[in-house]
Coordinates of C-alpha atoms in Angstrom, one line a residue:
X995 CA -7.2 22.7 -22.5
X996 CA -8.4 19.6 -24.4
X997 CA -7.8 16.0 -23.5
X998 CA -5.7 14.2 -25.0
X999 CA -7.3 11.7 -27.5
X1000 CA -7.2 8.1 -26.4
X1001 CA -5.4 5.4 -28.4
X1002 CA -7.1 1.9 -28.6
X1003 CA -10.0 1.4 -26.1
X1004 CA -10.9 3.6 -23.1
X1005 CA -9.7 0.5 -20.6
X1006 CA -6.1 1.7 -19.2
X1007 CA -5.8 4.3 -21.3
X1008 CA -4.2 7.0 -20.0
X1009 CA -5.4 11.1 -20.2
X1010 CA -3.6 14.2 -19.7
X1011 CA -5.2 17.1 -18.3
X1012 CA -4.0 19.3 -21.0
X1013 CA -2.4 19.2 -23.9
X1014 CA 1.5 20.2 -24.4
X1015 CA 0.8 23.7 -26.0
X1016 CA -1.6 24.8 -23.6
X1017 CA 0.7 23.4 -20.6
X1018 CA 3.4 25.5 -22.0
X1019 CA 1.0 28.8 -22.7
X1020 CA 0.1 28.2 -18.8
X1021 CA 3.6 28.4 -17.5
X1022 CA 4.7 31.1 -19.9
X1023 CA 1.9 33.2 -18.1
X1024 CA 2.4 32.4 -14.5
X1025 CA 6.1 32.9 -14.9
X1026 CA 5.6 36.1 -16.3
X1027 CA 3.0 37.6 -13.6
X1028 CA 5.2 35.8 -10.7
X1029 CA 8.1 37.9 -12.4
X1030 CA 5.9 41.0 -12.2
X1031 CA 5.0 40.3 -8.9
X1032 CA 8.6 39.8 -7.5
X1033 CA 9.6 43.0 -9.6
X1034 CA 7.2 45.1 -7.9
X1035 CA 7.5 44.0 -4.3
X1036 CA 11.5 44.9 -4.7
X1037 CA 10.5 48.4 -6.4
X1038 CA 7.3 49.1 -3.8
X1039 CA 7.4 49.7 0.0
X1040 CA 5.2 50.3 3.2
X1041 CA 1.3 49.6 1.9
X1042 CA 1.4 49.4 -2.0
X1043 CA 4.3 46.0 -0.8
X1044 CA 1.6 44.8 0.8
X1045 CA -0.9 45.0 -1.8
X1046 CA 1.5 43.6 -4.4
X1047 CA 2.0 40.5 -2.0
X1048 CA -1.8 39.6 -1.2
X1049 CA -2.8 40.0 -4.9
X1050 CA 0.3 37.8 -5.5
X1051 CA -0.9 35.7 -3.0
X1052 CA -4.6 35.8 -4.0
X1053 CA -4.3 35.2 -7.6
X1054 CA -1.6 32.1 -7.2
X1055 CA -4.3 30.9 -4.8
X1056 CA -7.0 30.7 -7.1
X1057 CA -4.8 29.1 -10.3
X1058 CA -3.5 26.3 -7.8
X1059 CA -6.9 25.9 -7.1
X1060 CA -8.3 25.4 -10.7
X1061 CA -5.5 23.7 -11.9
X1062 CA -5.7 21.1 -9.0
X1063 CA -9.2 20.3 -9.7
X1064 CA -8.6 20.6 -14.0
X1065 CA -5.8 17.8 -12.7
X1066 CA -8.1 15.9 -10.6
X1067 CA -11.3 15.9 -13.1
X1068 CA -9.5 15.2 -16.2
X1069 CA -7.8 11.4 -14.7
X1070 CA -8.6 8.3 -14.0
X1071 CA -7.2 5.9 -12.0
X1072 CA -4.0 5.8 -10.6
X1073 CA -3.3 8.9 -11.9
X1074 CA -6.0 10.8 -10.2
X1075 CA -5.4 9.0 -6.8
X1076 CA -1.8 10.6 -6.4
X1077 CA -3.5 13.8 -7.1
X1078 CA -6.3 14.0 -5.3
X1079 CA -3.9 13.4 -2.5
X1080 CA -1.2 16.3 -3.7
X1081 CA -4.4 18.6 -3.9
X1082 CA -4.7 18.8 -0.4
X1083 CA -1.3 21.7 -0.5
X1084 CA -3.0 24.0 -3.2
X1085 CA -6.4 23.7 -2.1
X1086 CA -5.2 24.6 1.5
X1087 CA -3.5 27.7 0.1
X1088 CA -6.8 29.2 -0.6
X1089 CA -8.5 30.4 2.9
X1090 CA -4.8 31.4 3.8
X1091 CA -4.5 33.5 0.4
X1092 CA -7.9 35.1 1.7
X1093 CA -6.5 35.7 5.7
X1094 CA -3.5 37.0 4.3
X1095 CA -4.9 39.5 1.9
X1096 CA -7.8 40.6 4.9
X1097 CA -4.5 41.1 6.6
X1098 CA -2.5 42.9 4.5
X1099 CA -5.6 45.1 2.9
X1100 CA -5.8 46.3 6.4
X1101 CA -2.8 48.2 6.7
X1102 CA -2.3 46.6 10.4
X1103 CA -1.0 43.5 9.8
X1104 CA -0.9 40.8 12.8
X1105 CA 2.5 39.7 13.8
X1106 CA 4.1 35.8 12.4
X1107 CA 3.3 33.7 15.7
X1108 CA 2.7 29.8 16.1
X1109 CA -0.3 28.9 17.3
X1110 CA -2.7 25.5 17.8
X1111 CA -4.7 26.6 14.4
X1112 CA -1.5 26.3 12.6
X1113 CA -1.1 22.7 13.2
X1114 CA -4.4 22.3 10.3
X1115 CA -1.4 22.9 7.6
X1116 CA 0.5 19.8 9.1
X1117 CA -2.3 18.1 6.9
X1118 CA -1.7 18.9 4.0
X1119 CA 2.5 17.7 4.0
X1120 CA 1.1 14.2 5.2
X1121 CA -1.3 14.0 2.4
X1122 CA 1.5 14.9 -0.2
X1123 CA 3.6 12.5 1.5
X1124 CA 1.2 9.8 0.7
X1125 CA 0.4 11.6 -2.8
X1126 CA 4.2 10.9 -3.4
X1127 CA 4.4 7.3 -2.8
X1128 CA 1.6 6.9 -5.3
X1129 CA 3.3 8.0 -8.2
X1130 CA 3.0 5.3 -10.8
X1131 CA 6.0 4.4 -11.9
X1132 CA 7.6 3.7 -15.6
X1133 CA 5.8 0.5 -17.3
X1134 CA 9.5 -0.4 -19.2
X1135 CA 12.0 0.6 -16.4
X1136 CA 13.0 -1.6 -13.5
X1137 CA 11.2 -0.3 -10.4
X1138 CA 14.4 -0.6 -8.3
X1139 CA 18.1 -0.1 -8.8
X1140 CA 18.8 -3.4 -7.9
X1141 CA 20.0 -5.7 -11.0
X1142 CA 18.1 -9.2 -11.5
X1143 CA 18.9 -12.0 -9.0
X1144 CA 20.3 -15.0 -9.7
X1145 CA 19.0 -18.1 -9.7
X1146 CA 20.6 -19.0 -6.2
X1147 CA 19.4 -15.4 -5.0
X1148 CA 22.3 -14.2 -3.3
X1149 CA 22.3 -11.3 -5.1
X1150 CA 18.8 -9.5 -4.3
X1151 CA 19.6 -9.5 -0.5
X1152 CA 23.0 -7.5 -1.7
X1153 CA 20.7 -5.1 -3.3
X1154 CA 17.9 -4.7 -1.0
X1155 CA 21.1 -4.1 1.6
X1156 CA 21.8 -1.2 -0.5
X1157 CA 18.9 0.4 -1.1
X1158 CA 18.1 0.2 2.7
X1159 CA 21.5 2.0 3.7
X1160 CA 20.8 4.8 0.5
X1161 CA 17.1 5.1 2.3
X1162 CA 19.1 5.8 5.7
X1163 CA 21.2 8.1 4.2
X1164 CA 19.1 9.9 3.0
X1165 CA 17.0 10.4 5.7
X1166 CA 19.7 11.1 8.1
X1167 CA 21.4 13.6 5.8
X1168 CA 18.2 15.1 6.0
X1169 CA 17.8 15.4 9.6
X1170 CA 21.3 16.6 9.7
X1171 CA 20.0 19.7 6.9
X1172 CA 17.1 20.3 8.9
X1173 CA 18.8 20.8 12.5
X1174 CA 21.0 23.2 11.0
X1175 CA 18.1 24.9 9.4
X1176 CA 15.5 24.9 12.6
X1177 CA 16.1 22.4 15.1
X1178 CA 19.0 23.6 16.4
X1179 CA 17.6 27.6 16.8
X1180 CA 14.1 25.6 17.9
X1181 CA 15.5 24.2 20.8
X1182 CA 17.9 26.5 22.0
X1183 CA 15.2 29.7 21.4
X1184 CA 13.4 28.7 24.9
X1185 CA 10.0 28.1 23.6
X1186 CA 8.1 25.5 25.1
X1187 CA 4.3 24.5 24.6
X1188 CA 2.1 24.3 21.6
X1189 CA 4.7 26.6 19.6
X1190 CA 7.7 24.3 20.6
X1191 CA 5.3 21.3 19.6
X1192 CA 4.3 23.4 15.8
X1193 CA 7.7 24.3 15.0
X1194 CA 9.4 21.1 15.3
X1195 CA 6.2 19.5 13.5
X1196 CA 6.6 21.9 10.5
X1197 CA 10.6 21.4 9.9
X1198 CA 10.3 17.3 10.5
X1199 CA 7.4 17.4 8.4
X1200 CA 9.2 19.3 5.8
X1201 CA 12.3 17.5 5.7
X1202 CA 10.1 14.3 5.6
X1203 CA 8.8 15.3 2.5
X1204 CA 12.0 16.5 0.6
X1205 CA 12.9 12.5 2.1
X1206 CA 9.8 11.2 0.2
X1207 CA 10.5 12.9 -2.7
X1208 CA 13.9 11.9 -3.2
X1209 CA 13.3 7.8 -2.5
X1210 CA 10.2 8.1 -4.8
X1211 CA 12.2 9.9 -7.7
X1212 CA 15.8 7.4 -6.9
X1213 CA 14.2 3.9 -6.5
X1214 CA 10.6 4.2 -8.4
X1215 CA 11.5 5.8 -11.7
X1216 CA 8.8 7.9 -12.2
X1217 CA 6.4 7.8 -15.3
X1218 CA 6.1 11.5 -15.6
X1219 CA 9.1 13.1 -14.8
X1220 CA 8.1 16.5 -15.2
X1221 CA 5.8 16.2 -13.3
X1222 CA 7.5 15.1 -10.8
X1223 CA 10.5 17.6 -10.9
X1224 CA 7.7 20.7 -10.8
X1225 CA 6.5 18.9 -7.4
X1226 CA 10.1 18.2 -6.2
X1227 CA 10.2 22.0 -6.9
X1228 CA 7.3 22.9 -5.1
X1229 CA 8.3 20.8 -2.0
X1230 CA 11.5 22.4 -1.9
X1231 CA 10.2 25.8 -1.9
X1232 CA 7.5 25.0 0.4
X1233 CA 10.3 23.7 3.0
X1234 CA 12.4 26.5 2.6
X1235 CA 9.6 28.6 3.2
X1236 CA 8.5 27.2 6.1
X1237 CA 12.2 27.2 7.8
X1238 CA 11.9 31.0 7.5
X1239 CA 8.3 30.7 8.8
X1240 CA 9.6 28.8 11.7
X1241 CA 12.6 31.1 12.1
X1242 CA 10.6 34.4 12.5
X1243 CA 7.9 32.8 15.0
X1244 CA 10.5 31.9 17.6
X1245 CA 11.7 34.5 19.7
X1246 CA 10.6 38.0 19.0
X1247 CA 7.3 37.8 16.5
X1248 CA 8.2 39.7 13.5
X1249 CA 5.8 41.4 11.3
X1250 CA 4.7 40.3 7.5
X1251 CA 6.4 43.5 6.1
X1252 CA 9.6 41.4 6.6
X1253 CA 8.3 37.8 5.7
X1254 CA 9.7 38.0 2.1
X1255 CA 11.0 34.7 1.7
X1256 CA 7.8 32.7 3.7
X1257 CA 5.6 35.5 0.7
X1258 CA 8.0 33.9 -1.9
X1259 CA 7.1 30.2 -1.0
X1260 CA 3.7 30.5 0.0
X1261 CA 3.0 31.8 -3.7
X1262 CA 5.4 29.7 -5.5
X1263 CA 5.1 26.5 -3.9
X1264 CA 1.7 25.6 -4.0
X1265 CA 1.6 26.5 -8.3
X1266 CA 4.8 24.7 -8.6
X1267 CA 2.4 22.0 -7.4
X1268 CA -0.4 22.7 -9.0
X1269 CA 1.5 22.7 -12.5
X1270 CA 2.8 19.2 -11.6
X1271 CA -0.9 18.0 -11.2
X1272 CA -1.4 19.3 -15.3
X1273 CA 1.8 18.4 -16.2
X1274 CA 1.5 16.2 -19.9
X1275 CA 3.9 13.4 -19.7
X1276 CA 7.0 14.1 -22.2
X1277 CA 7.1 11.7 -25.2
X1278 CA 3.3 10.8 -25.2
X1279 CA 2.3 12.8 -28.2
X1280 CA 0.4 10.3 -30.5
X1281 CA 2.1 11.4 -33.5
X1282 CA 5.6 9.9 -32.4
X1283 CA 5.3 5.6 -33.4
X1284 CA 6.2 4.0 -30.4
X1285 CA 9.0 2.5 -32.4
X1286 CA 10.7 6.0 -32.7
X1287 CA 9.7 6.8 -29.4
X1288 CA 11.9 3.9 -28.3
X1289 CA 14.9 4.2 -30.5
X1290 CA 14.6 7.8 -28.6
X1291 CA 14.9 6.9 -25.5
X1292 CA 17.9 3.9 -26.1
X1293 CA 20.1 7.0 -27.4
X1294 CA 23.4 8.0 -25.4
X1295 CA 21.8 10.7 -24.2
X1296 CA 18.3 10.4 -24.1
X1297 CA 16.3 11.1 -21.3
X1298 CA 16.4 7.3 -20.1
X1299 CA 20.0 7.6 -19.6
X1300 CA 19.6 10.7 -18.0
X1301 CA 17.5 9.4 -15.4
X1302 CA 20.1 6.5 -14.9
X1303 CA 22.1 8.8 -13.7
X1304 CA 20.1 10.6 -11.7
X1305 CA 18.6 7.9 -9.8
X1306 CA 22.2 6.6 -8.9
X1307 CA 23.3 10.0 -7.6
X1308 CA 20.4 11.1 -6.3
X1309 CA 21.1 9.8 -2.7
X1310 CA 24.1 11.8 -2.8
X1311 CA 22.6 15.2 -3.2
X1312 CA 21.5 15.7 0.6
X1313 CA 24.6 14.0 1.5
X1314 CA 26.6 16.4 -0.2
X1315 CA 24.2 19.3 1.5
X1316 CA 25.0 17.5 5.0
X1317 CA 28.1 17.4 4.4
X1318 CA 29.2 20.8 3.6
X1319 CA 27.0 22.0 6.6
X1320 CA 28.7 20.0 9.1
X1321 CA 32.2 21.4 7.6
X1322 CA 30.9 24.7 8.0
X1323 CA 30.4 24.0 11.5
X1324 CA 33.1 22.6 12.3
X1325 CA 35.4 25.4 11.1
X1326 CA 33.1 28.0 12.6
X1327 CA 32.4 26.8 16.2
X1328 CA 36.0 24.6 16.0
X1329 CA 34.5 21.0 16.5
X1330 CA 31.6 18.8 16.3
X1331 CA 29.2 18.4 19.6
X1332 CA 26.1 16.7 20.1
X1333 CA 23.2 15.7 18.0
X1334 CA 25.7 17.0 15.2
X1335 CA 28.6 14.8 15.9
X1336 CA 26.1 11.7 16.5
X1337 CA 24.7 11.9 13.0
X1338 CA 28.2 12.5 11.6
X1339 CA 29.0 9.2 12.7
X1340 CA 26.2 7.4 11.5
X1341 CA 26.5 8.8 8.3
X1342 CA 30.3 7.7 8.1
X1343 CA 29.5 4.2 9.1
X1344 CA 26.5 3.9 6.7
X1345 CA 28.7 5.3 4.1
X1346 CA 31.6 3.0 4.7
X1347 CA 29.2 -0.3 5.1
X1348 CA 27.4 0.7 1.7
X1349 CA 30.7 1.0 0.1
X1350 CA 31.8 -2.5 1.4
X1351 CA 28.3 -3.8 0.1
X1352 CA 29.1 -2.3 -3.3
X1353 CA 32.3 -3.6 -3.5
X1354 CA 31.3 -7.4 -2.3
X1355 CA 28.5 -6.9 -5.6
X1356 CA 30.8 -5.7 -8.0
X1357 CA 33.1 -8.9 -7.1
X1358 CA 30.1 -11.0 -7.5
X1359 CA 29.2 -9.6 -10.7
X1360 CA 32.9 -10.0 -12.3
X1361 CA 32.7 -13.7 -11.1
X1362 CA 28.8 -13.9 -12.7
X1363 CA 30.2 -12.0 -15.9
X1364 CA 33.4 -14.1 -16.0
X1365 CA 31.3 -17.6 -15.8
X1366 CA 29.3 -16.6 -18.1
X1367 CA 31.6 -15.9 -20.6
X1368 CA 32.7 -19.2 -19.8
X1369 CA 29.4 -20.7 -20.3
X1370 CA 29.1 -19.2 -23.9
X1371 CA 32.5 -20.0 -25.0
X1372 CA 32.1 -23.3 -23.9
X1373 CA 28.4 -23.1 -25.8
X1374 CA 30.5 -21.6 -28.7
X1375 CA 32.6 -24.8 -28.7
X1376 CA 30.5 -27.6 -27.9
X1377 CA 28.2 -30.1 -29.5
X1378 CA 25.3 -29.5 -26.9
X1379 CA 23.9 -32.6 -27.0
X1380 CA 27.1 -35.0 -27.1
X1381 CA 29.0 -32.4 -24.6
X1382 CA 32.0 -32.9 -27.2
X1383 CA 33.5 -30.6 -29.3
X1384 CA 31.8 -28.9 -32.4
X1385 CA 33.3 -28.4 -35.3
X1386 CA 34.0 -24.9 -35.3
X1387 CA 36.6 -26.0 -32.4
X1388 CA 38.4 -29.3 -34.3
X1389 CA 38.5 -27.0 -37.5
X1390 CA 40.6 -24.5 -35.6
X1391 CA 42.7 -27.5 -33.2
X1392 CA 43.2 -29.1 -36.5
X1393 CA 44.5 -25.8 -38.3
X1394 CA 46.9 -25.2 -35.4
X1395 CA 48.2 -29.0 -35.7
X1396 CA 48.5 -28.5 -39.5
X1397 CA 50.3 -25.3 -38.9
X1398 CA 52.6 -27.6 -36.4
X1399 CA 53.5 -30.1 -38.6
X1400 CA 54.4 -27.4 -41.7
X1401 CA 56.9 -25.5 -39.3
X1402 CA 58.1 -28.7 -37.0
X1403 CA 57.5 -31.9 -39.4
X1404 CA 54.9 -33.2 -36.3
X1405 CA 53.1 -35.8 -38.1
X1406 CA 49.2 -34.8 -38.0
X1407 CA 46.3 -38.1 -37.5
X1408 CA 42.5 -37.6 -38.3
X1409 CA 40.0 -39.9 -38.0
X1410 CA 36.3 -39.6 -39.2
X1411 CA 33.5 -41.8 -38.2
X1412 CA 30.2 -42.2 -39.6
X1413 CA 27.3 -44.5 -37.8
X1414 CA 25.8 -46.6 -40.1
X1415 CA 22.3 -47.3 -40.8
X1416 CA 21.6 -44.1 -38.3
X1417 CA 18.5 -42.6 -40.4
X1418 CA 17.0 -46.2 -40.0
X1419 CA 17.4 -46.1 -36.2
X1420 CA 15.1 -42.7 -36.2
X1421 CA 12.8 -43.9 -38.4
X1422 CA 12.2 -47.2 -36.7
X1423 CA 12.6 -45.7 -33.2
X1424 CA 11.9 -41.9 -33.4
X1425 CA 14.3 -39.1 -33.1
X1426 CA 14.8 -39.5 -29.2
X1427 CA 15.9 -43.0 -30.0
X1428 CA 18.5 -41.6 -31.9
X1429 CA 20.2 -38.5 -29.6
X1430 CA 20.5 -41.7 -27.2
X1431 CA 22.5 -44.0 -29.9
X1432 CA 24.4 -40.1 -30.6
X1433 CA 24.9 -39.9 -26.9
X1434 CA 26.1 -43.5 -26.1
X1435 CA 28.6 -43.1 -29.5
X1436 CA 29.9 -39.7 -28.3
X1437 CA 30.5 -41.5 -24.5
X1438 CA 32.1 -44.5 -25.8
X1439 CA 34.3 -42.5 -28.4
X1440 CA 35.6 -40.5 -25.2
X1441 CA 36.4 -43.4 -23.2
X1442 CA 38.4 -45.2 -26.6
X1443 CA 40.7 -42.1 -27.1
X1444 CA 43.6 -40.6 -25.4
X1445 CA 43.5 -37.8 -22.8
X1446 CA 45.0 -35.5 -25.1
X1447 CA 43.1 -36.4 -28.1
X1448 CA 40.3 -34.2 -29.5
X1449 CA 37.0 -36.2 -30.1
X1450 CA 34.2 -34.0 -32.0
X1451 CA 30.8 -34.4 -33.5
X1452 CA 31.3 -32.5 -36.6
X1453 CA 27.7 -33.3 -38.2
X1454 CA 24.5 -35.0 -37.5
X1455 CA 25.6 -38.7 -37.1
X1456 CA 29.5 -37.5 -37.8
X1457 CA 32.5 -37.5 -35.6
X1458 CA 36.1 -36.4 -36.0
X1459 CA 38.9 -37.1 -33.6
X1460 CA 42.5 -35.3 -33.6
X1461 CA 45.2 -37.5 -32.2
X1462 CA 47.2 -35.1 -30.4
X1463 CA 51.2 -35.9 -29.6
X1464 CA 52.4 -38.1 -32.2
X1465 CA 56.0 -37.7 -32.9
X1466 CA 57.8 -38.1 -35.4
X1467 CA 59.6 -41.6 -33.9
X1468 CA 56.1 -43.3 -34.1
X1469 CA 54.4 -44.4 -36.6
X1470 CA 51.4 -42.6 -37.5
X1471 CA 49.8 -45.1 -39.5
X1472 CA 50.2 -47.8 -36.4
X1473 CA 49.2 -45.0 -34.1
X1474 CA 46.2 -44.1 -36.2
X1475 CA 45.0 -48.0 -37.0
X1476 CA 45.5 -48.5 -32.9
X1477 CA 42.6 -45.6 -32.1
X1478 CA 40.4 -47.4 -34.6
X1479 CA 40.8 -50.5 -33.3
X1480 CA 40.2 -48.9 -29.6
X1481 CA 36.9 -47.2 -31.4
X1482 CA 35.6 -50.5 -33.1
X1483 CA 35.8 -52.5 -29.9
X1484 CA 34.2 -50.1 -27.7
X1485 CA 31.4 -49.9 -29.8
X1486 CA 30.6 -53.2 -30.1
X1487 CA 28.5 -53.9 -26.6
X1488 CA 24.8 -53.0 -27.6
X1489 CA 23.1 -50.6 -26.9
X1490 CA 19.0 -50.5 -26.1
X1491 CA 16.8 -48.3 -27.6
X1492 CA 13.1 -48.8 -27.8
X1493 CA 13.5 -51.2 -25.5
X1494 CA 15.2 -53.4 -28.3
X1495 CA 18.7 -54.2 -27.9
X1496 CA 20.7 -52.8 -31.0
X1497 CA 24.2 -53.3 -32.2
X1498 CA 26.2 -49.9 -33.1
X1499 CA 28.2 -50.4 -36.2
X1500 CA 30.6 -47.4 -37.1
X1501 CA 32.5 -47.0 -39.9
X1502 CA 35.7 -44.9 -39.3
X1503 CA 38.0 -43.2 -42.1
X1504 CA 42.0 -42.3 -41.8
X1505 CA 43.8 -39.4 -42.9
X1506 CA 47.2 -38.7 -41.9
X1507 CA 49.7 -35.8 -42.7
X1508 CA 53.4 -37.3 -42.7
X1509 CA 55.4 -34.8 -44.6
X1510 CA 55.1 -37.2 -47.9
X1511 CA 52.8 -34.9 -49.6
X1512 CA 54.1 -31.2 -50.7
X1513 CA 51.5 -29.1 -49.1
X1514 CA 48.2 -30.4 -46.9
X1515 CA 45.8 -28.3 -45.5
X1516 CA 42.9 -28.7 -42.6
X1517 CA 40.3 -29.1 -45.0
X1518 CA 42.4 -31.2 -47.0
X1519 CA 43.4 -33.8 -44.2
X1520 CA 38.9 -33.6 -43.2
X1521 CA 38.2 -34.7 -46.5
X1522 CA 40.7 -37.5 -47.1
X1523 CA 39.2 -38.8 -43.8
X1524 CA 35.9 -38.7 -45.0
X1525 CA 37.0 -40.2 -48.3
X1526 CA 38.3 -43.0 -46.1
X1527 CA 35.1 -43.4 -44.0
X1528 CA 32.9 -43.9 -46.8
X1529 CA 35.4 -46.7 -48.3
X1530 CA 35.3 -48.4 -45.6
X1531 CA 31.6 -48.2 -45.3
X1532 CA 31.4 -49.7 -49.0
X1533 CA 34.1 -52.5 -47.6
X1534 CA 31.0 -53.3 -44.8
X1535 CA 28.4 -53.2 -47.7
X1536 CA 30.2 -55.3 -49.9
X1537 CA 31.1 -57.9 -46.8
X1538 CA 27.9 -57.7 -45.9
X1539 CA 26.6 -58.7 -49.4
X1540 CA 28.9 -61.4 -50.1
X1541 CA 27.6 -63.2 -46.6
X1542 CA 24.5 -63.3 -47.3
X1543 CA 25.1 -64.6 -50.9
X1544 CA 26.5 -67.1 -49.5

C-alpha cells in the first residue's frame, strides 16, 4: 500500500492512500470473504449462523477500521477533512462488532429493541452528512449545472430557481420513500417515548443522508467518483439496514436469529465506506500525460460525458422511486390519504413549476444563440472599425449583381476610392489619428450614397461602393459620375485631427458593366475601378504639379 509519488512540489499536491493494484487486490478479497460469509449463513442454522455472522461482523469491523485510519493518515488537506468526518460510521462499527459477537457467542442472544443508548449511532449519520458536503469537487468541471450568466444576469436566477426546486424534489421524494418504508408503520405501531423518538430519528436521519448524497454527487461534480459511488453504496445499504432495524424494534422485539438483512448492512455498509475512504481517484496514474488524459475525457463516451448525464438525471432517481410507491398505493388501498396525498401534490406542483422554469430557459437560450449568430454574421460581414461592409460581403453583392446583369442586361456601377496622402496622416499624427480620418470617410461615404447602395471598406485606406437599382433606362455612366460628385463634396468640410484641422482628399475610380463588353466578371469590374482610381489620383498629382509650377 504505497503512496502515490508526488508530481512537482509537495504544496497542493494531492496523495492517494493506496495505489490502484493494491485497491483492487483489497476489494477482490473482501468480496470474496463477504461471499463466503453470505454463502455460509444461507447453508448454516441455529448457533454455527450465529458464529458465521459475528465473525462476519468482527472481521468487517476491524478492515473498516484500518482502512479508515490508512485513509485518514495517508491525506492532507481537504482530502483528509471529508474523511476524518466519514470515519466516524466505520469507526463506530467496531464496539458494536464486539457487543454483537459477545452476543451471539453466547448462544442467548438479547432481543432487537430501541433504547436511549441507541441514539449514540445518530452521530455518526450527522458526521457523514457533513463528511459529504466536503467532498472536493472537480478542478475542470463547473461546480453547478447552471450554464454561465449573461452579462445582464437574468439568466443565473433561472438557474439557481432550478437547482432550488431539483433540491426540493429530492428531498420530498425522499420523505415520500422513507414514510412508506418506516414512518408510516412508526406511527401507526403505538409506540410512544424514547423508542418513538429513536425510530423516527434513525429513518429521517437515513433518508437525510441518501438526500446529501444525491445533491453532493448532482450539483458538485465530484473529484473522485469512485469514491464517491462506494460511499453512495455504503449509505444506501446502511439505510436499508436500518429500515429493517427500525421495522423489527417496533411492535413485538424479534430476535437476531432473524435480523438477516440489519447483519447484511451492518457488515457491508460500513466497508463500502471504508473502501471509499482508500479509494485512488481514476485517471491519476502519472504515467498517463495530462494531454492524453484530457483528449480522454472530451471523448463521446468518456467518463466526463457520463457524468453529464448522470448529474442531470440524478434528481429523477428518487422521484422515479416516489413515484412508483405512491402508485402502488394507490392501486392497493384504492386512493391517496394524508401525509401521502400532501406530498403527492407538492411534488406535482414542483415538478410542473420546474418544467415551466426550463422551458422559459430554453427560450432564452434560442434567443441568446439566435443573437449571437447574429452578432458573428454581422462580425463575418463587417469592417469593425468603419461599421461598413467588408469585402468578403461586396465580393459576394457584387457577384450576385454581375450574375443579374448576365441573365437580365441590369447595368452593374462600381466605384473605388482611395484617400490620398493617408500613410502621411499616420505618420504625422499616429495611427489613432488615422482610424478617426477612416471613421469620418466611412460616415461621410454613408451619408453621400443611396439607401440601397452598398458602401464597403475593402482595404486599409480603400472603399468600394455598389450602386444598387440602376435600370437599364438610365444612364449608368451619369448615374455613376452623380455618386462621385455626391462623394467629392461631402468630403470636402475638414476634418481635425491632432488638433490640426485637415482637408480629406479622395480619389475615386469608375467601373461600370453595360452589356458593351462580351463577358465581365466581379473581379473584373473591382479592378477596372481601381484602374480608374489610381488615374484619377495621377490626374490630382499632375494638377497639383502644374499649380505649383506655376
Amino acid at each position: 500500500m504505497g503512496r502515490k509519488p508526488p508530481a512537482g512540489s509537495a504544496r497542493g499536491v494531492r496523495v492517494w492512500p493506496v495505489t490502484e493494484r493494491t485497491f483492487g487486490i483489497l476489494l477482490a478479497l473482501l468480496t470474496a470473504l463477504f461471499v463466503l460469509a453470505a454463502a455460509g449463513r444461507l447453508v448454516l442454522s441455529g448457533q454455527p449462523r450465529l458464529v458465521v455472522q459475528a465473525t462476519t461482523l468482527f472481521v468487517c469491523g476491524v478492515a473498516s477500521t484500518v482502512f479508515a485510519v490508512i485513509g485518514i493518515a495517508r491525506t492532507r488537506g481537504v482530502d483528509r477533512r471529508w474523511r476524518l468526518l466519514v470515519a466516524a460510521g466505520p469507526l463506530s462499527t467496531l464496539p458494536g462488532a464486539f457487543e454483537w459477537t459477545r452476543q451471539y457467542s453466547s448462544g442467548n442472544p438479547l432481543q432487537l429493541q430501541l433504547t436511549a443508548g441507541e441514539s449514540l449511532f445518530l452521530i455518526a449519520p450527522l458526521l457523514t452528512i457533513a463528511g459529504l458536503i466536503c467532498v472536493p469537487a472537480r478542478a475542470d468541471d463547473v461546480p453547478t449545472r447552471a450554464p454561465p450568466p449573461p452579462p445582464g444576469g437574468w439568466w443565473l436566477r433561472y438557474s439557481h430557481a432550478v437547482i432550488a426546486l431539483d433540491s426540493l424534489m429530492i428531498v420530498l421524494s425522499m420523505l415520500m420513500i422513507a414514510w412508506f418504508a418506516a414512518l408510516r408503520d412508526i406511527t401507526h405501531s403505538g409506540i410512544s417515548g424514547t423508542s418513538f423518538v429513536i425510530a423516527v430519528s434513525f429513518t429521517l436521519t437515513s433518508a437525510l443522508l441518501v438526500v446529501v448524497l444525491v445533491l453532493v454527487a448532482t450539483f458538485r461534480q465530484p473529484r473522485n467518483g469512485r469514491a464517491v459511488a462506494l460511499l453512495g453504496a455504503g449509505l444506501v445499504v446502511l439505510a436499508a439496514s436500518e429500515t429493517v432495524l427500525v421495522q423489527l424494534s417496533l411492535l413485538d422485539p424479534a430476535g437476531v436469529e432473524g435480523s438477516g438483512p440489519t447483519w447484511l448492512g451492518a457488515a457491508l455498509a460500513p466497508l463500502l465506506v471504508a473502501l471509499a475512504m482508500i479509494a485512488p481517484e481514476r485517471g491519476s496514474r502519472s504515467g498517463v500525460p495530462p494531454a492524453l488524459r484530457t483528449a480522454t475525457r472530451r471523448s463521446l463516451w468518456s467518463g466526463r460525458e457520463v457524468r453529464n448525464w448522470l448529474h442531470a438525471y440524478l434528481p429523477y432517481l428518487p422521484l422515479g422511486v416516489a413515484a412508483a410507491l405512491v402508485l402502488a398505493s394507490a392501486l392497493r388501498d384504492g386512493a391517496l390519504r394524508g401525509l401521502p396525498l400532501y406530498l403527492a401534490i407538492c411534488l406535482v406542483a414542483l415538478v410542473s413549476l420546474r418544467q415551466i422554469i426550463i422551458i422559459a430557459e430554453n427560450r432564452r437560450l434560442v434567443s441568446d444563440v439566435q443573437r449571437a449568430h447574429q452578432r458573428l454574421e454581422y462580425q463575418a460581414y463587417h469592417d469593425g472599425l468603419t461599421g461598413l461592409a467588408n469585402r468578403v460581403l461586396f465580393t459576394r453583392e457584387l457577384e450576385k449583381a454581375v450574375t443579374a446583369h448576365s441573365q437580365h442586361r441590369t447595368p452593374v456601377v462600381v466605384l473605388f476610392c482611395d484617400i490620398d496622402h493617408f500613410k502621411t496622416v499616420n505618420d504625422t499624427y499616429g495611427h489613432s489619428a488615422g482610424d478617426e480620418l477612416l471613421r469620418t470617410v466611412a460616415a461621410r461615404l454613408r451619408t453621400a450614397i443611396r439607401h440601397d447602395d452598398l458602401a464597403a471598406r475593402v482595404g486599409g485606406d480603400e472603399f468600394a461602393v455598389l450602386l444598387a437599382g440602376t435600370s437599364t433606362d438610365d444612364n449608368p455612366h451619369v448615374v455613376g459620375e452623380q455618386c462621385a460628385q455626391r462623394i467629392a463634396v461631402g468630403m470636402h468640410r475638414p476634418v481635425t485631427l491632432g488638433g490640426h484641422p485637415q482637408q480629406i482628399q479622395i480619389s475615386i475610380g469608375l467601373a461600370i458593366a453595360d452589356g458593351r463588353q462580351p463577358s465581365t466578371s466581379a473581379g473584373q469590374l473591382l479592378h477596372q475601378a481601381d484602374t480608374g482610381m489610381y488615374s484619377a489620383k495621377r490626374r490630382r498629382a499632375k494638377s497639383r504639379q502644374r499649380t505649383s509650377s506655376a
